[in-house]
């Protein structure tokens, strides 16, 4: 099979200068004499898989010279025999978009917010194909239709913020395919999208690849996802290639312990383990099996997450009710003319009961109202933005009718953890300040020293070193920041924790660690969770009951196992059918 792209012994290091002007080099791709090598044959999908920090995105961006100026690359990147690492800038500008195109993870930060969708799709057509304005606009409309955008002519004049996340990603794909490139680099294009939107994007990419004869380099941290799209998989860790091979071979008989660990970390719809496997569990077991010292073998013995819980914890009617929601509805005022306004009903007649120590999973697509419902519970959406009705009884007190002076005490007992750990922490606060501030506001602890001790204790309990107190958020990974956000919420000793897509953007291995942590804390402290997610496999692991929302309404609400085994609503069946599935390690693909 002819190789369109061949990467040979690639090394990438970043030159970092300190305040004294001294330089040091940090290896990102390649370690020592071991560089990264792989091929992308013509008309083939190759996936780069690994955790954050494994070097996947750096590798992909080095191929088209999109790394910052302090990046230093060595090795060879051969595009039809031409070494792109040594190609002049003008050549790369002609190549990018015309022969090699990219689709990035976050379309909102990739699309220009002040240009219409039509203008942005037309730009590469006018630059590379020399189309005039009228022809480029007509072609842009055809491309929007091809990627499945409804009413493409009307959408040409829309701006990115007027589109949903799935629509934005389709626009990015249309831009990338405008000049009919031969290679498409897709860097985490479905991360944090709803399962149904994710399924649509995967099917779209597969269809376009088949129709156009594209080659694709697909980057992801989720092996189960790429198993449905890729022909070959390259597994990376810490800047090196750990394993490569065809999908059937890699899923059927993975050779490297890290590959086995990635396959084992992902929650599955088919079973509910007591705990999720984490990377270290598998690596320790593999080390013991390969003849590691006895101490390592003993450490491997309690590896967790491999046993199916045949009797998972079930909701008990004797547990005390902490939250009773009756008829919760929330609307927003939308301008509909110069002086008129219309009412948008975001949440309609939601009802549920949450008991101590239990988890309610809330699932649905973007726009289903699940996040609005969660924020309304905490009075983060109130009547000034639109009508609010119903009752939210917290230990017998209606949160919706509380006076402003009484809300502060309530907010101490109902906390929230948001989806994006990079935006949840103040970048100017140290971790210690971020954890101590809520306790100071709510008067917890006899003095500053007591509050600092409690903050350190919580850092240790969520698996971080107490030295983190003096560091800033940018010094931590996404998974570590999410642990810090959880610790901050728990310093106030809440009764209820609302988790709004709290693990959606995390690597599968880090996600497993955070989910295990949440389960441990729930068992220890009797916390009640409202677990909002679009990932049904994660919800199965966490939730006792599941509430499915669509267009602001609850369409189904039952025990988790019963709902997933026998969904009654067509919408629920579509959500379950959209979940990506891949064979487990050790089974034929």
Coordinates of C-alpha atoms in Angstrom, one line a residue:
X1 CA 0.0 0.0 0.0
X2 CA 1.5 3.4 -1.0
X3 CA 2.3 5.7 1.9
X4 CA 1.0 9.2 1.5
X5 CA 2.7 10.4 4.7
X6 CA 5.7 8.9 6.3
X7 CA 7.0 10.1 9.7
X8 CA 10.6 8.9 10.5
X9 CA 12.3 9.3 13.9
X10 CA 10.4 12.5 14.8
X11 CA 11.7 14.5 17.8
X12 CA 10.1 17.7 19.1
X13 CA 11.5 19.7 22.0
X14 CA 10.5 23.1 23.3
X15 CA 13.1 25.7 24.3
X16 CA 12.1 27.4 27.5
X17 CA 13.9 30.5 28.8
X18 CA 14.0 31.6 32.5
X19 CA 14.0 35.1 33.8
X20 CA 17.9 35.1 33.6
X21 CA 17.9 34.2 29.9
X22 CA 19.0 30.7 30.5
X23 CA 17.5 28.1 28.1
X24 CA 16.5 24.5 28.7
X25 CA 14.9 22.0 26.3
X26 CA 11.8 20.0 27.3
X27 CA 11.2 16.9 25.2
X28 CA 7.6 16.5 24.0
X29 CA 7.9 13.9 21.2
X30 CA 10.7 11.4 21.2
X31 CA 12.8 10.4 24.2
X32 CA 16.5 10.2 23.9
X33 CA 17.4 8.2 20.8
X34 CA 13.8 6.9 20.4
X35 CA 11.8 9.0 18.0
X36 CA 8.3 8.6 16.7
X37 CA 7.7 6.8 13.4
X38 CA 4.6 5.8 11.6
X39 CA 2.9 5.9 8.1
X40 CA -0.4 7.0 6.7
X41 CA -1.2 5.0 3.6
X42 CA -3.4 6.4 0.8
X43 CA -7.1 6.1 1.4
X44 CA -6.6 4.9 5.0
X45 CA -7.6 6.1 8.5
X46 CA -4.8 6.1 11.0
X47 CA -5.5 7.0 14.7
X48 CA -3.0 8.5 17.2
X49 CA -4.2 7.5 20.7
X50 CA -3.0 8.3 24.1
X51 CA -3.5 10.4 27.2
X52 CA -3.0 14.2 27.5
X53 CA 0.7 14.9 27.4
X54 CA 1.5 11.8 25.3
X55 CA 2.6 13.9 22.3
X56 CA -0.4 13.2 20.0
X57 CA -1.3 16.8 19.1
X58 CA 2.3 18.0 19.1
X59 CA 3.1 15.3 16.6
X60 CA 0.2 16.3 14.4
X61 CA 0.9 20.0 14.5
X62 CA 4.6 19.4 13.7
X63 CA 3.6 17.7 10.5
X64 CA 2.2 21.0 9.1
X65 CA 4.6 23.4 10.9
X66 CA 1.9 24.8 13.2
X67 CA 3.9 24.6 16.4
X68 CA 5.1 27.8 18.2
X69 CA 8.5 29.3 17.3
X70 CA 10.2 27.8 20.4
X71 CA 9.6 24.3 19.1
X72 CA 12.6 22.5 17.6
X73 CA 11.9 19.5 15.4
X74 CA 14.2 16.8 14.1
X75 CA 13.7 13.7 12.0
X76 CA 11.8 13.6 8.7
X77 CA 8.1 14.1 7.7
X78 CA 7.8 12.9 4.1
X79 CA 4.8 14.0 2.2
X80 CA 4.9 12.2 -1.2
X81 CA 8.6 12.1 -0.7
X82 CA 9.0 15.8 0.2
X83 CA 10.4 16.5 3.7
X84 CA 7.9 19.0 5.3
X85 CA 10.2 19.8 8.2
X86 CA 12.5 21.5 5.8
X87 CA 10.0 23.1 3.5
X88 CA 9.9 26.9 3.4
X89 CA 7.1 28.8 4.9
X90 CA 5.6 29.8 1.6
X91 CA 5.4 26.2 0.5
X92 CA 3.7 25.2 3.7
X93 CA 1.1 28.0 3.3
X94 CA 0.2 26.6 -0.1
X95 CA 0.1 23.0 1.2
X96 CA -2.1 23.7 4.3
X97 CA -5.7 23.6 3.3
X98 CA -5.0 22.6 -0.3
X99 CA -3.4 19.2 0.2
X100 CA -3.4 18.7 4.0
X101 CA -6.3 20.1 6.1
X102 CA -6.9 20.2 9.9
X103 CA -10.0 20.0 12.1
X104 CA -9.4 21.0 15.7
X105 CA -11.0 20.0 19.0
X106 CA -12.7 23.3 19.9
X107 CA -14.4 24.9 16.9
X108 CA -15.4 28.0 18.8
X109 CA -11.8 29.0 19.4
X110 CA -10.9 28.0 15.8
X111 CA -13.7 29.9 14.0
X112 CA -13.4 33.7 13.6
X113 CA -16.2 35.2 15.7
X114 CA -16.5 38.3 13.6
X115 CA -16.8 36.6 10.2
X116 CA -19.9 34.8 9.0
X117 CA -19.8 31.1 8.3
X118 CA -20.0 31.6 4.6
X119 CA -17.0 34.0 4.6
X120 CA -14.8 31.6 6.5
X121 CA -15.6 28.6 4.2
X122 CA -15.1 30.8 1.1
X123 CA -11.7 32.1 2.2
X124 CA -9.7 28.9 1.4
X125 CA -11.6 28.6 -1.9
X126 CA -10.6 32.1 -3.0
X127 CA -7.0 31.7 -1.7
X128 CA -6.1 28.3 -3.1
X129 CA -8.5 27.8 -6.0
X130 CA -8.7 31.5 -7.1
X131 CA -12.6 31.4 -7.1
X132 CA -14.4 34.7 -7.3
X133 CA -16.7 35.8 -4.5
X134 CA -19.9 34.6 -6.1
X135 CA -18.5 31.2 -7.1
X136 CA -16.9 30.7 -3.6
X137 CA -20.2 31.5 -1.9
X138 CA -22.1 29.0 -4.1
X139 CA -19.5 26.3 -3.3
X140 CA -19.7 27.2 0.4
X141 CA -23.4 26.5 0.3
X142 CA -22.8 23.1 -1.4
X143 CA -20.3 22.2 1.3
X144 CA -22.6 23.1 4.1
X145 CA -25.2 20.8 2.6
X146 CA -22.7 18.1 2.1
X147 CA -21.8 18.1 5.8
X148 CA -25.4 17.9 6.9
X149 CA -26.2 21.5 7.8
X150 CA -29.9 22.2 7.5
X151 CA -30.9 25.3 5.5
X152 CA -27.4 25.9 4.2
X153 CA -28.2 29.1 2.3
X154 CA -29.5 30.7 5.4
X155 CA -26.6 29.4 7.5
X156 CA -24.1 31.1 5.2
X157 CA -24.8 34.4 6.9
X158 CA -24.8 33.0 10.5
X159 CA -22.0 33.7 12.9
X160 CA -20.3 30.9 14.9
X161 CA -22.0 31.8 18.2
X162 CA -25.4 31.3 16.5
X163 CA -24.6 27.6 15.9
X164 CA -24.6 24.7 18.2
X165 CA -21.4 22.8 19.0
X166 CA -22.2 20.0 16.5
X167 CA -23.0 22.6 13.8
X168 CA -19.8 24.5 14.5
X169 CA -17.8 21.3 14.1
X170 CA -19.6 20.5 10.8
X171 CA -18.6 24.0 9.6
X172 CA -14.9 23.3 10.5
X173 CA -15.1 20.0 8.5
X174 CA -16.6 21.9 5.5
X175 CA -13.8 24.4 5.7
X176 CA -11.2 21.7 5.9
X177 CA -12.7 19.8 2.9
X178 CA -13.3 22.9 0.7
X179 CA -10.2 22.5 -1.5
X180 CA -10.5 18.7 -1.6
X181 CA -7.3 17.8 0.4
X182 CA -5.8 14.4 0.3
X183 CA -5.1 14.2 4.1
X184 CA -7.3 15.3 6.9
X185 CA -5.8 15.7 10.4
X186 CA -8.7 15.6 12.9
X187 CA -7.5 16.5 16.4
X188 CA -10.0 15.3 19.0
X189 CA -13.0 16.5 16.9
X190 CA -15.7 14.9 19.0
X191 CA -14.4 15.5 22.5
X192 CA -17.1 16.7 24.9
X193 CA -19.8 16.5 22.3
X194 CA -23.1 14.7 23.1
X195 CA -23.2 11.0 22.1
X196 CA -25.7 11.6 19.3
X197 CA -23.7 14.5 17.9
X198 CA -20.5 12.5 18.3
X199 CA -22.1 9.6 16.4
X200 CA -23.2 12.0 13.6
X201 CA -19.7 13.5 13.3
X202 CA -18.0 10.1 13.2
X203 CA -20.5 8.9 10.5
X204 CA -20.0 12.1 8.6
X205 CA -16.2 11.7 8.6
X206 CA -16.5 8.0 7.6
X207 CA -18.9 8.9 4.7
X208 CA -16.7 11.8 3.4
X209 CA -13.6 9.7 3.6
X210 CA -15.2 6.9 1.6
X211 CA -16.7 9.3 -1.0
X212 CA -13.6 11.4 -1.5
X213 CA -10.9 8.8 -1.0
X214 CA -9.3 10.8 1.8
X215 CA -6.6 9.7 4.1
X216 CA -7.2 10.6 7.7
X217 CA -5.0 11.1 10.8
X218 CA -7.5 10.9 13.7
X219 CA -6.3 12.0 17.1
X220 CA -8.1 10.8 20.3
X221 CA -7.7 9.6 23.9
X222 CA -10.5 7.1 23.5
X223 CA -9.7 3.8 22.0
X224 CA -13.3 2.7 21.9
X225 CA -14.1 5.7 19.7
X226 CA -11.4 5.2 17.2
X227 CA -12.1 1.5 17.0
X228 CA -15.2 2.4 14.9
X229 CA -13.4 4.7 12.5
X230 CA -9.7 3.8 12.1
X231 CA -8.0 1.1 10.0
X232 CA -4.7 1.3 11.9
X233 CA -3.9 2.6 15.4
X234 CA -0.7 4.1 16.9
X235 CA -0.7 4.2 20.7
X236 CA 1.5 6.9 22.2
X237 CA 2.6 7.6 25.8
X238 CA 5.1 10.1 27.1
X239 CA 6.2 11.1 23.6
X240 CA 6.9 7.6 22.3
X241 CA 5.1 5.0 20.3
X242 CA 4.1 2.1 22.6
X243 CA 2.2 -0.1 20.1
X244 CA 0.9 0.1 16.5
X245 CA -1.2 -2.2 14.4
X246 CA -4.5 -2.9 12.7
X247 CA -7.7 -2.4 14.7
X248 CA -8.6 -6.1 14.8
X249 CA -5.2 -7.1 16.1
X250 CA -4.9 -4.3 18.6
X251 CA -8.3 -4.9 20.1
X252 CA -8.1 -8.6 19.9
X253 CA -4.7 -9.1 21.3
X254 CA -3.0 -6.0 22.6
X255 CA 0.7 -6.5 23.3
X256 CA 1.7 -3.5 25.4
X257 CA 0.5 -3.1 29.0
X258 CA -0.4 0.6 28.3
X259 CA -2.7 -0.4 25.5
X260 CA -4.4 -2.9 27.7
X261 CA -4.8 -0.2 30.3
X262 CA -6.4 2.3 27.9
X263 CA -8.9 -0.4 26.8
X264 CA -9.7 -1.3 30.4
X265 CA -10.3 2.2 31.7
X266 CA -13.4 3.1 29.7
X267 CA -16.7 2.5 31.5
X268 CA -18.9 0.1 29.5
X269 CA -22.7 -0.1 29.1
X270 CA -22.6 -3.9 29.3
X271 CA -21.5 -4.2 32.9
X272 CA -21.0 -2.2 36.1
X273 CA -17.7 -2.8 38.0
X274 CA -17.2 -2.0 41.6
X275 CA -14.4 0.3 40.6
X276 CA -13.0 1.4 37.3
X277 CA -9.6 0.2 36.3
X278 CA -6.9 2.9 36.2
X279 CA -3.7 2.9 34.2
X280 CA -1.5 2.0 37.2
X281 CA -3.7 -1.0 38.1
X282 CA -2.9 -2.7 34.7
X283 CA 0.7 -1.6 34.6
X284 CA 1.4 -3.1 38.0
X285 CA -0.4 -6.4 37.1
X286 CA 1.6 -6.6 33.9
X287 CA 4.8 -5.9 35.7
X288 CA 4.1 -8.7 38.2
X289 CA 3.2 -11.1 35.3
X290 CA 6.5 -10.3 33.6
X291 CA 8.6 -11.4 36.6
X292 CA 8.8 -8.1 38.6
X293 CA 9.9 -8.3 42.3
X294 CA 7.6 -9.9 44.8
X295 CA 6.7 -6.6 46.3
X296 CA 5.3 -5.4 43.0
X297 CA 3.3 -8.6 42.6
X298 CA 1.7 -8.1 46.0
X299 CA 0.9 -4.6 45.0
X300 CA -0.8 -5.9 41.9
X301 CA -3.1 -8.3 43.8
X302 CA -5.8 -5.8 44.7
X303 CA -6.0 -4.2 41.3
X304 CA -9.5 -2.8 41.1
X305 CA -12.2 -2.4 38.5
X306 CA -11.9 -5.8 37.0
X307 CA -14.8 -7.5 39.0
X308 CA -18.4 -6.9 37.9
X309 CA -20.6 -5.8 40.8
X310 CA -23.4 -8.3 40.6
X311 CA -25.2 -6.5 43.5
X312 CA -24.5 -2.8 42.9
X313 CA -25.7 -0.4 45.6
X314 CA -29.4 0.4 45.0
X315 CA -31.5 3.2 46.1
X316 CA -33.0 2.5 49.5
X317 CA -36.4 4.0 50.4
X318 CA -35.3 4.2 54.0
X319 CA -32.5 6.6 53.3
X320 CA -33.5 10.2 54.2
X321 CA -34.6 12.5 51.4
X322 CA -32.3 15.5 51.0
X323 CA -33.8 17.1 47.9
X324 CA -37.4 17.0 46.6
X325 CA -38.1 18.7 43.3
X326 CA -41.7 19.2 42.3
X327 CA -42.8 20.9 39.1
X328 CA -39.6 22.8 38.5
X329 CA -39.9 25.1 35.4
X330 CA -37.6 27.8 34.1
X331 CA -38.0 30.1 31.1
X332 CA -35.9 32.9 29.6
X333 CA -37.1 36.1 28.0
X334 CA -35.9 36.4 24.4
X335 CA -36.1 39.6 22.3
X336 CA -38.5 39.2 19.4
X337 CA -38.6 42.6 17.8
X338 CA -37.8 46.1 18.8
X339 CA -40.1 46.2 21.9
X340 CA -41.6 42.7 22.1
X341 CA -40.2 39.6 23.9
X342 CA -40.9 35.9 23.7
X343 CA -40.7 33.2 26.4
X344 CA -38.3 30.3 25.8
X345 CA -39.2 27.4 28.1
X346 CA -35.8 25.8 29.0
X347 CA -37.0 23.5 31.8
X348 CA -40.6 22.2 32.1
X349 CA -42.2 20.4 35.1
X350 CA -39.2 18.4 36.3
X351 CA -39.8 16.2 39.3
X352 CA -37.5 13.9 41.3
X353 CA -36.5 12.8 44.7
X354 CA -32.8 12.5 45.8
X355 CA -31.9 10.6 48.9
X356 CA -28.7 10.7 51.1
X357 CA -25.8 8.7 49.6
X358 CA -27.4 8.2 46.2
X359 CA -26.9 9.5 42.7
X360 CA -29.4 10.7 40.1
X361 CA -28.0 10.7 36.6
X362 CA -29.4 13.3 34.2
X363 CA -28.8 12.7 30.5
X364 CA -29.7 14.3 27.3
X365 CA -28.3 16.2 24.3
X366 CA -27.1 19.8 24.3
X367 CA -30.2 22.0 24.7
X368 CA -32.2 19.4 26.5
X369 CA -32.3 21.6 29.7
X370 CA -30.1 19.4 32.0
X371 CA -27.6 22.1 32.8
X372 CA -30.2 24.8 33.2
X373 CA -32.1 22.5 35.6
X374 CA -28.9 22.0 37.7
X375 CA -28.1 25.7 37.8
X376 CA -31.7 26.5 38.7
X377 CA -31.5 24.1 41.7
X378 CA -28.7 26.3 43.1
X379 CA -30.6 29.5 42.3
X380 CA -27.9 30.5 39.8
X381 CA -30.8 31.2 37.4
X382 CA -33.5 33.2 39.1
X383 CA -36.8 35.0 38.1
X384 CA -35.1 38.1 36.8
X385 CA -34.1 36.3 33.6
X386 CA -37.5 34.8 33.1
X387 CA -40.4 33.0 34.8
X388 CA -39.4 30.5 37.5
X389 CA -41.9 28.1 39.2
X390 CA -42.2 24.9 41.2
X391 CA -40.7 23.8 44.4
X392 CA -37.1 22.6 45.4
X393 CA -37.3 21.3 48.9
X394 CA -34.0 21.0 50.6
X395 CA -34.4 19.4 54.1
X396 CA -37.9 20.8 54.0
X397 CA -37.1 24.4 53.0
X398 CA -38.1 25.6 49.5
X399 CA -35.0 27.0 47.9
X400 CA -37.0 28.9 45.3
X401 CA -38.7 31.0 47.9
X402 CA -35.7 31.8 50.1
X403 CA -34.9 35.4 50.8
X404 CA -31.6 36.6 49.4
X405 CA -30.1 36.8 52.9
X406 CA -30.8 33.0 53.4
X407 CA -29.3 31.8 50.2
X408 CA -25.7 32.0 51.3
X409 CA -26.2 29.3 54.0
X410 CA -28.0 27.1 51.4
X411 CA -25.2 27.4 48.9
X412 CA -22.8 26.1 51.4
X413 CA -24.8 22.9 51.6
X414 CA -25.4 22.4 47.8
X415 CA -22.2 22.8 45.8
X416 CA -21.5 22.5 42.0
X417 CA -18.5 21.2 40.0
X418 CA -18.4 22.5 36.5
X419 CA -17.4 20.8 33.3
X420 CA -14.3 22.9 32.4
X421 CA -11.5 22.6 35.1
X422 CA -9.5 25.2 33.2
X423 CA -12.1 27.9 33.7
X424 CA -13.3 26.9 37.2
X425 CA -10.2 28.1 39.1
X426 CA -9.0 31.7 39.4
X427 CA -5.6 31.8 37.6
X428 CA -4.4 34.6 40.0
X429 CA -5.2 32.6 43.2
X430 CA -2.9 29.9 44.5
X431 CA -4.6 26.6 45.2
X432 CA -4.5 27.3 48.9
X433 CA -6.3 30.6 48.3
X434 CA -8.9 29.0 46.1
X435 CA -9.7 26.4 48.8
X436 CA -9.6 28.7 51.8
X437 CA -11.7 31.5 50.3
X438 CA -15.0 29.7 50.4
X439 CA -14.4 28.6 54.0
X440 CA -13.7 32.2 54.9
X441 CA -16.8 33.5 53.3
X442 CA -19.0 30.9 55.1
X443 CA -17.2 31.3 58.4
X444 CA -15.9 27.7 58.5
X445 CA -13.0 27.1 60.9
X446 CA -12.0 29.0 64.0
X447 CA -9.1 30.8 62.3
X448 CA -7.0 31.0 59.1
X449 CA -4.6 28.3 60.4
X450 CA -7.5 25.9 60.9
X451 CA -8.9 26.6 57.4
X452 CA -5.5 26.0 55.8
X453 CA -5.2 22.7 57.7
X454 CA -8.6 21.6 56.4
X455 CA -7.6 22.7 52.8
X456 CA -4.4 20.6 53.0
X457 CA -6.4 17.6 54.4
X458 CA -8.8 17.8 51.4
X459 CA -5.9 18.0 48.9
X460 CA -4.5 14.8 50.4
X461 CA -7.9 13.1 50.3
X462 CA -8.4 13.8 46.6
X463 CA -4.9 12.4 45.8
X464 CA -2.8 15.6 45.6
X465 CA 0.3 16.6 47.6
X466 CA -0.2 19.3 50.3
X467 CA 2.6 21.2 48.5
X468 CA 0.0 22.1 45.9
X469 CA -1.2 24.8 48.3
X470 CA 1.5 27.2 47.1
X471 CA 1.1 26.5 43.4
X472 CA -1.1 28.1 40.7
X473 CA -3.7 26.3 38.5
X474 CA -1.5 26.5 35.4
X475 CA 0.9 24.1 37.1
X476 CA -1.6 21.3 37.1
X477 CA -3.1 19.0 34.5
X478 CA -6.8 19.0 33.7
X479 CA -7.5 16.0 35.9
X480 CA -5.6 17.5 38.8
X481 CA -7.5 20.7 38.4
X482 CA -10.8 18.9 38.5
X483 CA -9.7 17.2 41.7
X484 CA -8.9 20.6 43.1
X485 CA -12.4 21.9 42.1
X486 CA -13.9 18.8 43.9
X487 CA -11.8 19.5 47.0
X488 CA -12.9 23.1 47.0
X489 CA -16.6 22.1 46.9
X490 CA -16.1 19.6 49.7
X491 CA -14.3 22.0 52.1
X492 CA -17.8 23.3 52.9
X493 CA -19.1 19.9 53.9
X494 CA -22.1 19.9 51.5
X495 CA -25.0 17.5 51.5
X496 CA -25.6 17.6 47.7
X497 CA -23.1 17.9 44.9
X498 CA -24.2 18.9 41.4
X499 CA -21.7 17.5 38.9
X500 CA -22.3 19.3 35.6
X501 CA -20.4 17.2 32.9
X502 CA -17.5 17.2 35.5
X503 CA -15.6 14.4 33.7
X504 CA -16.6 15.0 30.0
X505 CA -13.4 16.6 28.9
X506 CA -11.0 14.3 30.8
X507 CA -8.9 11.5 29.4
X508 CA -10.4 8.1 30.0
X509 CA -7.7 7.2 32.5
X510 CA -8.0 10.5 34.5
X511 CA -11.8 10.2 34.2
X512 CA -11.6 6.7 35.8
X513 CA -9.6 8.2 38.7
X514 CA -12.0 11.0 39.3
X515 CA -15.1 8.7 39.1
X516 CA -13.5 6.3 41.6
X517 CA -12.8 9.3 43.9
X518 CA -16.4 10.5 43.7
X519 CA -17.7 7.0 44.6
X520 CA -15.2 6.7 47.6
X521 CA -16.3 10.1 48.9
X522 CA -20.0 9.3 48.5
X523 CA -19.5 6.0 50.4
X524 CA -17.5 7.8 53.2
X525 CA -19.5 11.0 53.6
X526 CA -23.0 10.0 52.4
X527 CA -23.0 12.6 49.7
X528 CA -25.9 12.9 47.3
X529 CA -25.0 13.6 43.6
X530 CA -27.0 15.1 40.7
X531 CA -24.7 13.7 38.0
X532 CA -25.3 15.6 34.7
X533 CA -23.7 13.9 31.7
X534 CA -24.2 13.0 28.0
X535 CA -22.1 9.8 28.5
X536 CA -24.4 6.9 29.3
X537 CA -21.6 4.5 30.1
X538 CA -20.3 6.9 32.8
X539 CA -23.9 7.3 34.1
X540 CA -24.3 3.6 34.4
X541 CA -21.2 3.4 36.6
X542 CA -22.2 6.3 38.8
X543 CA -26.0 6.5 39.0
X544 CA -28.7 4.6 40.9
X545 CA -31.5 6.3 38.9
X546 CA -31.4 8.0 35.5
X547 CA -33.6 10.9 34.3
X548 CA -33.6 11.4 30.5
X549 CA -34.4 15.0 29.4
X550 CA -35.4 16.3 25.9
X551 CA -36.4 19.8 25.0
X552 CA -36.6 20.7 28.7
X553 CA -38.9 17.8 29.7
X554 CA -38.3 14.5 31.4
X555 CA -39.1 11.7 28.9
X556 CA -38.1 8.8 31.1
X557 CA -37.0 8.3 34.8
X558 CA -36.2 4.9 36.2
X559 CA -33.6 2.8 37.9
X560 CA -30.4 2.8 35.9
X561 CA -30.2 -0.9 35.0
X562 CA -33.8 -1.1 34.1
X563 CA -33.7 1.9 31.9
X564 CA -30.6 0.9 30.0
X565 CA -31.8 -2.7 29.6
X566 CA -35.3 -1.8 28.5
X567 CA -35.7 1.8 27.4
X568 CA -39.3 2.8 26.9
X569 CA -38.9 6.1 25.0
X570 CA -37.6 6.3 21.4
X571 CA -35.4 9.2 22.4
X572 CA -33.7 7.1 25.1
X573 CA -33.2 4.3 22.6
X574 CA -31.5 6.7 20.2
X575 CA -29.2 7.9 23.0
X576 CA -28.2 4.3 23.8
X577 CA -27.8 3.4 20.2
X578 CA -25.4 6.3 19.7
X579 CA -22.9 5.1 22.3
X580 CA -19.6 4.1 20.7
X581 CA -18.7 0.5 21.4
X582 CA -15.5 -1.4 20.8
X583 CA -14.3 -4.9 21.7
X584 CA -12.7 -5.3 25.0
X585 CA -9.0 -6.3 25.2
X586 CA -8.5 -10.0 24.7
X587 CA -11.6 -10.5 22.5
X588 CA -11.8 -10.8 18.8
X589 CA -12.5 -7.6 17.0

